[in-house]
CSV table of N, CA and C in Angstrom, one decimal:
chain,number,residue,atom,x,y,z
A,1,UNK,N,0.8,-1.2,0.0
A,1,UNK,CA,0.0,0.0,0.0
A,1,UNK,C,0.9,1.2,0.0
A,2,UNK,N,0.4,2.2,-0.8
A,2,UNK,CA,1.2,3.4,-1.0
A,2,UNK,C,0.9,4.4,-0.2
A,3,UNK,N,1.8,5.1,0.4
A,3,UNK,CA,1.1,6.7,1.3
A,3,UNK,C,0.7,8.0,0.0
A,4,UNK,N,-0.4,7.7,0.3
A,4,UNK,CA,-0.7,9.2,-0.8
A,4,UNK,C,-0.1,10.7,-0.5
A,5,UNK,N,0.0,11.1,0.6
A,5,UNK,CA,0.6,12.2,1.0
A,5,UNK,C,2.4,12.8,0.5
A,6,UNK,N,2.1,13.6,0.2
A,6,UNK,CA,3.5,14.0,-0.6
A,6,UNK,C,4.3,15.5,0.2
A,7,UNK,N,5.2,15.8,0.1
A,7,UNK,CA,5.9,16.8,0.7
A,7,UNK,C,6.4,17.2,0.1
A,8,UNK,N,7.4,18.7,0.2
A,8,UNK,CA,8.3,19.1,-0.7
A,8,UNK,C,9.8,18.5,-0.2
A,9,UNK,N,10.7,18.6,-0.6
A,9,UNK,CA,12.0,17.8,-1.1
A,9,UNK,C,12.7,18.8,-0.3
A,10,UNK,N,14.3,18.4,0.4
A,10,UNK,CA,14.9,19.4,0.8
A,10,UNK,C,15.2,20.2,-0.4
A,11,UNK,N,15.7,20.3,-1.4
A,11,UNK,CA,16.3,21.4,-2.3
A,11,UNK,C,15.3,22.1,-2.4
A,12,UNK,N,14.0,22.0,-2.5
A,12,UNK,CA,13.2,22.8,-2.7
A,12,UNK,C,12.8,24.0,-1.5
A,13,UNK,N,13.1,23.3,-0.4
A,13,UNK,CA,13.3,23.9,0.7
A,13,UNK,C,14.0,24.7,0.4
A,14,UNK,N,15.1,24.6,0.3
A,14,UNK,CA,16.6,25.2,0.2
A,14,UNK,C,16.4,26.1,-0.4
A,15,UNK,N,15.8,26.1,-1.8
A,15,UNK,CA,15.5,27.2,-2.7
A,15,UNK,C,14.8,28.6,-2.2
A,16,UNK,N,13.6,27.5,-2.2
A,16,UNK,CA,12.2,29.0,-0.9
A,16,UNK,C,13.1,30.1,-0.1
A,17,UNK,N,13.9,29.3,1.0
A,17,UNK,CA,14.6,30.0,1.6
A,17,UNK,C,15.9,31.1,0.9
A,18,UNK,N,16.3,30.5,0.4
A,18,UNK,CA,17.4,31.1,-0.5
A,18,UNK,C,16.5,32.5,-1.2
A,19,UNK,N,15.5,32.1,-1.6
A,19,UNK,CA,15.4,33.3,-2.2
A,19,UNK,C,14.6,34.3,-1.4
A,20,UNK,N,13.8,33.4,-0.3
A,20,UNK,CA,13.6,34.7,0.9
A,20,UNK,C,14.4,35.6,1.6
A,21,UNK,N,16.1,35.1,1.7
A,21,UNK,CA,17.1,35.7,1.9
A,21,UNK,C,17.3,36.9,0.6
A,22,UNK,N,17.7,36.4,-0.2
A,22,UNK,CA,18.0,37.3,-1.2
A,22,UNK,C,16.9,38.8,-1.3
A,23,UNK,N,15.6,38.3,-1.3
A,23,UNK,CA,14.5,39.4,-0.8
A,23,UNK,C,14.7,40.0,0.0
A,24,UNK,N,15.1,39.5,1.4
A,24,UNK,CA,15.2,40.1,2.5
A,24,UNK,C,16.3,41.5,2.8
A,25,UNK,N,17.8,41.1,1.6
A,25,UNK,CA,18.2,41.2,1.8
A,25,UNK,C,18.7,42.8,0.8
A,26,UNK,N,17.8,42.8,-0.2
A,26,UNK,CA,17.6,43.9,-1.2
A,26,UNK,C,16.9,45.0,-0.5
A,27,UNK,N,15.6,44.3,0.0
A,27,UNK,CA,14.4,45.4,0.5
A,27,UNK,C,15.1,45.8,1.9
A,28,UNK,N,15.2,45.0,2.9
A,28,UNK,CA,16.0,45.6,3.9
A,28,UNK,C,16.4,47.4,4.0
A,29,UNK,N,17.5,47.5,3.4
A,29,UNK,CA,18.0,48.4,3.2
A,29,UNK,C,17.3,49.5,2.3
A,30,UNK,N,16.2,49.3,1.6
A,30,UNK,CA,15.5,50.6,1.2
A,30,UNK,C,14.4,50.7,2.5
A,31,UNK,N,14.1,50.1,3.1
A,31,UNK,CA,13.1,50.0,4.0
A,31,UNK,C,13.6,51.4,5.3
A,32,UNK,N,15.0,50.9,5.4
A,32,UNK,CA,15.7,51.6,6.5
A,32,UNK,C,15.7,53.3,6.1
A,33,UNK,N,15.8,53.1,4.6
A,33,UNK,CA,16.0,54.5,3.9
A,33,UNK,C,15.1,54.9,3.7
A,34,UNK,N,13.8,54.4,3.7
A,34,UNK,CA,12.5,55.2,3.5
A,34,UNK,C,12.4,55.8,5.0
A,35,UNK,N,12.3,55.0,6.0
A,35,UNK,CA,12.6,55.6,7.5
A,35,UNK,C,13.2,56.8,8.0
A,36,UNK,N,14.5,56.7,7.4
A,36,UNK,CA,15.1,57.8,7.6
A,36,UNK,C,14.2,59.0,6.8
A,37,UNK,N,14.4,59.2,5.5
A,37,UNK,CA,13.4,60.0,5.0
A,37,UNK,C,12.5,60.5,5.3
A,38,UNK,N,12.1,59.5,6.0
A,38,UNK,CA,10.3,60.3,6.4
A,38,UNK,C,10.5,60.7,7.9
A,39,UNK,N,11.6,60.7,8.8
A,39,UNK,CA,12.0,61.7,9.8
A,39,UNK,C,12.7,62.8,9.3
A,40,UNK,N,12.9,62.9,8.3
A,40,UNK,CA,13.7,63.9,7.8
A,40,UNK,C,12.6,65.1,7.7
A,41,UNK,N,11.7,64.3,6.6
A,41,UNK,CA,10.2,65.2,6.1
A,41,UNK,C,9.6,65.7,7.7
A,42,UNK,N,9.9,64.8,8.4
A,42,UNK,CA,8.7,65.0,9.6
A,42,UNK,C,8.7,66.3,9.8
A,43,UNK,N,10.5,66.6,10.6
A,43,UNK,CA,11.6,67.4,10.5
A,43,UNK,C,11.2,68.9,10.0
A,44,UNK,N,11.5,68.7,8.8
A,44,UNK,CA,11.0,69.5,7.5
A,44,UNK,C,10.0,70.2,7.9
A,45,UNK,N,8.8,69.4,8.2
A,45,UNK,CA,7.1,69.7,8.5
A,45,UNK,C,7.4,70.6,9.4
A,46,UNK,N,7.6,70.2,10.5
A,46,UNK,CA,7.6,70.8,12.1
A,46,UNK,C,8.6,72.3,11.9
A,47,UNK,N,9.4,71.9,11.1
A,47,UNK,CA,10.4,73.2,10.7
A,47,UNK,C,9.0,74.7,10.2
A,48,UNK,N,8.7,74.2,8.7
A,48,UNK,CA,8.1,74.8,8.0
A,48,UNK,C,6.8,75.8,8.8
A,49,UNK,N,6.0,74.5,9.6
A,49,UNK,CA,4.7,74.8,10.4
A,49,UNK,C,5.2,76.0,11.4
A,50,UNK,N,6.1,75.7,12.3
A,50,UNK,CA,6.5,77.1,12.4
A,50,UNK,C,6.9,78.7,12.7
A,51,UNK,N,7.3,77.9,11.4
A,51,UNK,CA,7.7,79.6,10.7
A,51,UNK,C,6.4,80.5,9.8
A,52,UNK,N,5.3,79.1,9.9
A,52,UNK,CA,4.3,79.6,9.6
A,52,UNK,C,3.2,80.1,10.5
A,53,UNK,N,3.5,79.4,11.7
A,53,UNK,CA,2.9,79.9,12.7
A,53,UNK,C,3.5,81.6,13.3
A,54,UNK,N,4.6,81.8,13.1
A,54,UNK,CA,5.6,83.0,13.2
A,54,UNK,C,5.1,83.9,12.5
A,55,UNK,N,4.9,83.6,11.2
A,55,UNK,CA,4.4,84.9,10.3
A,55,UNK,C,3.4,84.9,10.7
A,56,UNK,N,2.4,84.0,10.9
A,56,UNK,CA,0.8,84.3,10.9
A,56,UNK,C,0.6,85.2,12.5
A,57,UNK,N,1.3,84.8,13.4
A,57,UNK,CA,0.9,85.8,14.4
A,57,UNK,C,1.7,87.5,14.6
A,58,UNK,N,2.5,87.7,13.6
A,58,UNK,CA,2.8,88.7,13.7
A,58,UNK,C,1.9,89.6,12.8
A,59,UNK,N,1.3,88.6,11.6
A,59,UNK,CA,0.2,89.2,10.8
A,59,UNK,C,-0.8,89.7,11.3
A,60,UNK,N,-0.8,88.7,12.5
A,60,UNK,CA,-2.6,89.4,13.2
A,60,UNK,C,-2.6,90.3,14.2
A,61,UNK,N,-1.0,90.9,14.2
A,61,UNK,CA,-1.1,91.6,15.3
A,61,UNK,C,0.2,93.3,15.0
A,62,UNK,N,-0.6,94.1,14.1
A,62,UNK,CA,0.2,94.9,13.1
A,62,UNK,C,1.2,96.0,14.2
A,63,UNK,N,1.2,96.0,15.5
A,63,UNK,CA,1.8,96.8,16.0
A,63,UNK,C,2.7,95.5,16.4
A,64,UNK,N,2.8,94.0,16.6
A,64,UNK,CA,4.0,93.6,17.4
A,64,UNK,C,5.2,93.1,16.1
A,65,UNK,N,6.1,93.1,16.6
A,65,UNK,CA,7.7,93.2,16.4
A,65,UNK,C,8.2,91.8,16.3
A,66,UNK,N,9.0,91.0,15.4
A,66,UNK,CA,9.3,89.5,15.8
A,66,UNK,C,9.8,89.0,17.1
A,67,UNK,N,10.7,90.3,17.4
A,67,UNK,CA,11.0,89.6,19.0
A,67,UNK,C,9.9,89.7,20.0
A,68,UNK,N,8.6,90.5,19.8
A,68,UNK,CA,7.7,90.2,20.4
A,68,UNK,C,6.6,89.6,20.3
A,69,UNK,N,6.9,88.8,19.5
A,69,UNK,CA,6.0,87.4,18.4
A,69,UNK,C,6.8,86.3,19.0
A,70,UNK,N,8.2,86.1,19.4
A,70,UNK,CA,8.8,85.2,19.6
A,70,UNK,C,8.6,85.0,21.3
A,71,UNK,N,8.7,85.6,21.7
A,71,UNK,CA,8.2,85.8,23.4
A,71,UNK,C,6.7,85.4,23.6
A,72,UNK,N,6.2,85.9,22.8
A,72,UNK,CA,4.5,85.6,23.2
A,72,UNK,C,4.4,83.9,22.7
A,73,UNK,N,5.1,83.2,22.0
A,73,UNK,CA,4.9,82.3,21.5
A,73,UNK,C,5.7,81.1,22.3
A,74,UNK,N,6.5,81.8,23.4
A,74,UNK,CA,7.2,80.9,24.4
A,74,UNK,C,8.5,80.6,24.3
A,75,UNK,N,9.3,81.6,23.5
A,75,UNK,CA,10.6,81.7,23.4
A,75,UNK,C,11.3,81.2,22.2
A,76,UNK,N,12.6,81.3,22.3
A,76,UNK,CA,12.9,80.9,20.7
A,76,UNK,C,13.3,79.5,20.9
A,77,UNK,N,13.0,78.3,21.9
A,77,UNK,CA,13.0,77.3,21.7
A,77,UNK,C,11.6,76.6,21.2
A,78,UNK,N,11.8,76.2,19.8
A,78,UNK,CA,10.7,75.7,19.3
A,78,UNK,C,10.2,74.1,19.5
A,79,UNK,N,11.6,73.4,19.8
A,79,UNK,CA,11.5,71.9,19.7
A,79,UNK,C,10.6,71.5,20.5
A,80,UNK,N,10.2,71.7,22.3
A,80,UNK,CA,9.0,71.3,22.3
A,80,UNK,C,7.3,72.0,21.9
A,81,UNK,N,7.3,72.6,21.0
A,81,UNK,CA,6.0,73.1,20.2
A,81,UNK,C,6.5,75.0,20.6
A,82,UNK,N,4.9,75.3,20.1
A,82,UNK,CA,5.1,76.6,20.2
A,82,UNK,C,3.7,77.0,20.5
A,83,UNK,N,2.8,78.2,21.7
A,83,UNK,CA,1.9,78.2,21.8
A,83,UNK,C,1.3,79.6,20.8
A,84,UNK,N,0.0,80.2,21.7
A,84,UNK,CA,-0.3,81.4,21.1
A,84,UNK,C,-1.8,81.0,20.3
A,85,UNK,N,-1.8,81.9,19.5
A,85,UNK,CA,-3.2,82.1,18.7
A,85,UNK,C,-3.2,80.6,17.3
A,86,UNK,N,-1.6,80.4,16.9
A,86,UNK,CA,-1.0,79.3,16.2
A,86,UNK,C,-0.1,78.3,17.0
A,87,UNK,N,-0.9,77.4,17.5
A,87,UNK,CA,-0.1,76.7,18.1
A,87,UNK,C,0.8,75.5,17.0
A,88,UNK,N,2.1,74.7,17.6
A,88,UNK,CA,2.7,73.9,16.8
A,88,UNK,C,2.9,72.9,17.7
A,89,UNK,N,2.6,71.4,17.9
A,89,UNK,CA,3.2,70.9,18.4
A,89,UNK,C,4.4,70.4,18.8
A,90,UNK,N,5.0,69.5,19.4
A,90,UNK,CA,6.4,69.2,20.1
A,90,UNK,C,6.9,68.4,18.5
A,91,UNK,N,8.1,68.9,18.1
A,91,UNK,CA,9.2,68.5,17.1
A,91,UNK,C,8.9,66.8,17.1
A,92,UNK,N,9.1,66.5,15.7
A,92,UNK,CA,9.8,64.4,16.0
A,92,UNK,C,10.5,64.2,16.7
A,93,UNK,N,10.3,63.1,17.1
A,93,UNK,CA,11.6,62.1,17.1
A,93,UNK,C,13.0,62.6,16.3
A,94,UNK,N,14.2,62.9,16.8
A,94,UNK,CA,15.0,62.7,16.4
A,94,UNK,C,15.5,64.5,15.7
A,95,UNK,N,14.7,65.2,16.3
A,95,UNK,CA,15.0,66.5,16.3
A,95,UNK,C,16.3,67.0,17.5
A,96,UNK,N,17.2,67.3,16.9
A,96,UNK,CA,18.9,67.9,17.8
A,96,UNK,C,17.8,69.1,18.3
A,97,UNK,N,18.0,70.1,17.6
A,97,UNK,CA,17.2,71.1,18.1
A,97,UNK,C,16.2,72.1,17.2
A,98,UNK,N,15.6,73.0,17.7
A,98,UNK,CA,14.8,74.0,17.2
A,98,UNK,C,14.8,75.3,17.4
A,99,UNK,N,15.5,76.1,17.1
A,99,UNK,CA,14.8,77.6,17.1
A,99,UNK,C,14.7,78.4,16.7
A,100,UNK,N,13.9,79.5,17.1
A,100,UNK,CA,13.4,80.7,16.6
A,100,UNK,C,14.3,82.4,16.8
A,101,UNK,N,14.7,82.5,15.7
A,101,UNK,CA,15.5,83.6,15.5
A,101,UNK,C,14.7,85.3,14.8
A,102,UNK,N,14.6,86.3,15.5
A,102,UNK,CA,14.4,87.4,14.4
A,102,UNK,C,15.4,87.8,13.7
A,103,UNK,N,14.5,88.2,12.0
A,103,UNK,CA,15.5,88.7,11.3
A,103,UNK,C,14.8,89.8,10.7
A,104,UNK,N,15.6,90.8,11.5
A,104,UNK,CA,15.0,92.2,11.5
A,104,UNK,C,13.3,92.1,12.0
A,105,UNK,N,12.9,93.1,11.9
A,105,UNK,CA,11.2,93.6,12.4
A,105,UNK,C,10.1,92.7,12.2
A,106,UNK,N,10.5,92.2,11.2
A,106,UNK,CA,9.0,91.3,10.7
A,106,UNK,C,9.4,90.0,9.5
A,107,UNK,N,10.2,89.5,10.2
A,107,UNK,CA,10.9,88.3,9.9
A,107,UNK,C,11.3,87.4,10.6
A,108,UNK,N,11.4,86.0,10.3
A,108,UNK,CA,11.9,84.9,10.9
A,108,UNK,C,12.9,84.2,10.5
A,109,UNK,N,14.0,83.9,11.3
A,109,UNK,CA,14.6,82.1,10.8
A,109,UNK,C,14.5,81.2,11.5
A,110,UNK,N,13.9,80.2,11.4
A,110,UNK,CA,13.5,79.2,12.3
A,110,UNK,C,14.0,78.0,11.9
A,111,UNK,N,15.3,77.5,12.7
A,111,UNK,CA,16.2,76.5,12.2
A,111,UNK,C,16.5,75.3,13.4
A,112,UNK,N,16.3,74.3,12.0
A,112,UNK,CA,15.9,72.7,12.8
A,112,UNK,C,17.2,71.8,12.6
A,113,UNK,N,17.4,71.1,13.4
A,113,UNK,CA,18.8,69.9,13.2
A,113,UNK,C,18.1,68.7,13.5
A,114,UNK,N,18.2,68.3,12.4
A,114,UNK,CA,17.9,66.3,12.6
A,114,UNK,C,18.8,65.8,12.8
A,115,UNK,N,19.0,65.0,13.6
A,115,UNK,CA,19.8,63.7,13.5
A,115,UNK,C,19.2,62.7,13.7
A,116,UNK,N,18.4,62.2,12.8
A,116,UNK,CA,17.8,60.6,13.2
A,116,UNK,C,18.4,59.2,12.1
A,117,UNK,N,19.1,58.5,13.4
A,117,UNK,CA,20.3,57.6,12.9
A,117,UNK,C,20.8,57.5,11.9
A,118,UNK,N,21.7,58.8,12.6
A,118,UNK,CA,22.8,59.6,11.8
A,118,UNK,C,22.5,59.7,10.3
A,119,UNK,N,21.2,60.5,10.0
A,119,UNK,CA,20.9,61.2,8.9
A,119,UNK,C,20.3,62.6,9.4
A,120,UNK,N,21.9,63.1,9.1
A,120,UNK,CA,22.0,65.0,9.4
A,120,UNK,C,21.0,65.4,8.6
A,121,UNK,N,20.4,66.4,8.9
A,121,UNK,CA,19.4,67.2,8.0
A,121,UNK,C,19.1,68.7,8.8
A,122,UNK,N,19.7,69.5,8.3
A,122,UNK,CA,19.2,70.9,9.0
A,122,UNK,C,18.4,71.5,8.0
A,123,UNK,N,17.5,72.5,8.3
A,123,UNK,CA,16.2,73.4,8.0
A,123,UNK,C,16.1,74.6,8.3
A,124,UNK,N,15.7,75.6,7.3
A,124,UNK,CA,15.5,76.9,7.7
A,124,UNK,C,14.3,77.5,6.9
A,125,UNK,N,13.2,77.8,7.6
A,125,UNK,CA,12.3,78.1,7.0
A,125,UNK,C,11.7,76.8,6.3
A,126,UNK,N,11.6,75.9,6.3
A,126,UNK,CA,10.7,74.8,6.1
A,126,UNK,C,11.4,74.7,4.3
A,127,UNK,N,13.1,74.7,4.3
A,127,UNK,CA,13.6,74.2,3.3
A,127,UNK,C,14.7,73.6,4.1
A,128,UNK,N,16.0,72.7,2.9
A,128,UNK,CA,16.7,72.1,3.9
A,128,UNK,C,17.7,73.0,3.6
A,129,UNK,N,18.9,73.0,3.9
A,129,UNK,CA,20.0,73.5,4.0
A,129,UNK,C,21.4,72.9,4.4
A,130,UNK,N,22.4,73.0,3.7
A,130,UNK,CA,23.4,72.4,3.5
A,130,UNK,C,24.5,72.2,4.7
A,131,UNK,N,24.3,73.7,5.6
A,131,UNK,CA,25.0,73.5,6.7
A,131,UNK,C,24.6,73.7,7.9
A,132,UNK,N,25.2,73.2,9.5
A,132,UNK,CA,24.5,73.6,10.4
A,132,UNK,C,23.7,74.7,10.6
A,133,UNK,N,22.3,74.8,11.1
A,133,UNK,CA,22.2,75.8,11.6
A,133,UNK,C,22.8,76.7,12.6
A,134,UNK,N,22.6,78.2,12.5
A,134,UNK,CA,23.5,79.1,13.3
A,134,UNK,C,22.6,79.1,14.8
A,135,UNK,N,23.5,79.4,16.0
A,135,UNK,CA,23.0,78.9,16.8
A,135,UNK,C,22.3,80.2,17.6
A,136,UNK,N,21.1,80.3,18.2
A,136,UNK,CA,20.5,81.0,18.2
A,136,UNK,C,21.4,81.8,19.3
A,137,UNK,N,20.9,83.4,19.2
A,137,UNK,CA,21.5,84.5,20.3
A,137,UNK,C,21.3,84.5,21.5
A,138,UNK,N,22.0,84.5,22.6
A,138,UNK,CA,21.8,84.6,23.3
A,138,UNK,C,20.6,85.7,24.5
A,139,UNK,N,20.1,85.8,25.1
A,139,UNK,CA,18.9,86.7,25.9
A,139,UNK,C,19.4,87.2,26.9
């Protein structure tokens, strides 16, 4: 009498696996890269938002000054959020730091440092930029 039940073979085994490695081992590494990227963008966001929140409350308010846009909004440390009429919340993961600089009367630079595993990315104005940001003045 014969067993009807059948199985696959070790090489075929061998193979499956073989080429689940090989998959594993291509995608891996864009996987890690997409990660990084999208803390970068987060980054980016939280940079951009703002400086958008900066301009818009100085908009609504035609007698105040950036440095007194920057004060009312809780200082020029932006990394944990920013309050006021525009609020922003607390920076990503992986944000070095955040802050808010006047430039001149009715302007902003608001500059962000990523380091999220070890992909540097600094920000100014919700673009990226090539070198450290400058570090904010002292009060």
């Amino acid at each position: 009498m014969k067993n009807g039940t059948q199985g696959f073979t070790l090489i075929e085994l061998l193979i499956v696996i073989a080429i689940i490695g090989i998959l594993a081992a291509v995608l891996i590494p864009n996987l890690l890269g997409a990660r990084k990227s999208a803390t970068a963008r987060a980054g980016q966001a939280h940079n951009s938002n703002v400086y958008k929140a900066a301009i818009a409350n100085l908009a609504d308010n035609n007698t105040a000054t950036a440095a007194t846009v920057i004060t009312a909004m809780g200082g020029a440390d932006c990394k944990d959020g920013v309050v006021g009429t525009y609020t922003v919340d607390t920076a990503p993961a992986g944000t070095t730091s955040c802050q808010i600089t006047a430039n001149g009367t009715d302007d902003f630079f608001v500059d962000t440092v990523m380091d999220a595993s070890g992909n540097n990315k600094n920000f100014r104005n919700g673009k990226e930029t090539a070198a450290a940001a400058p570090a904010a003045p002292a009060n």
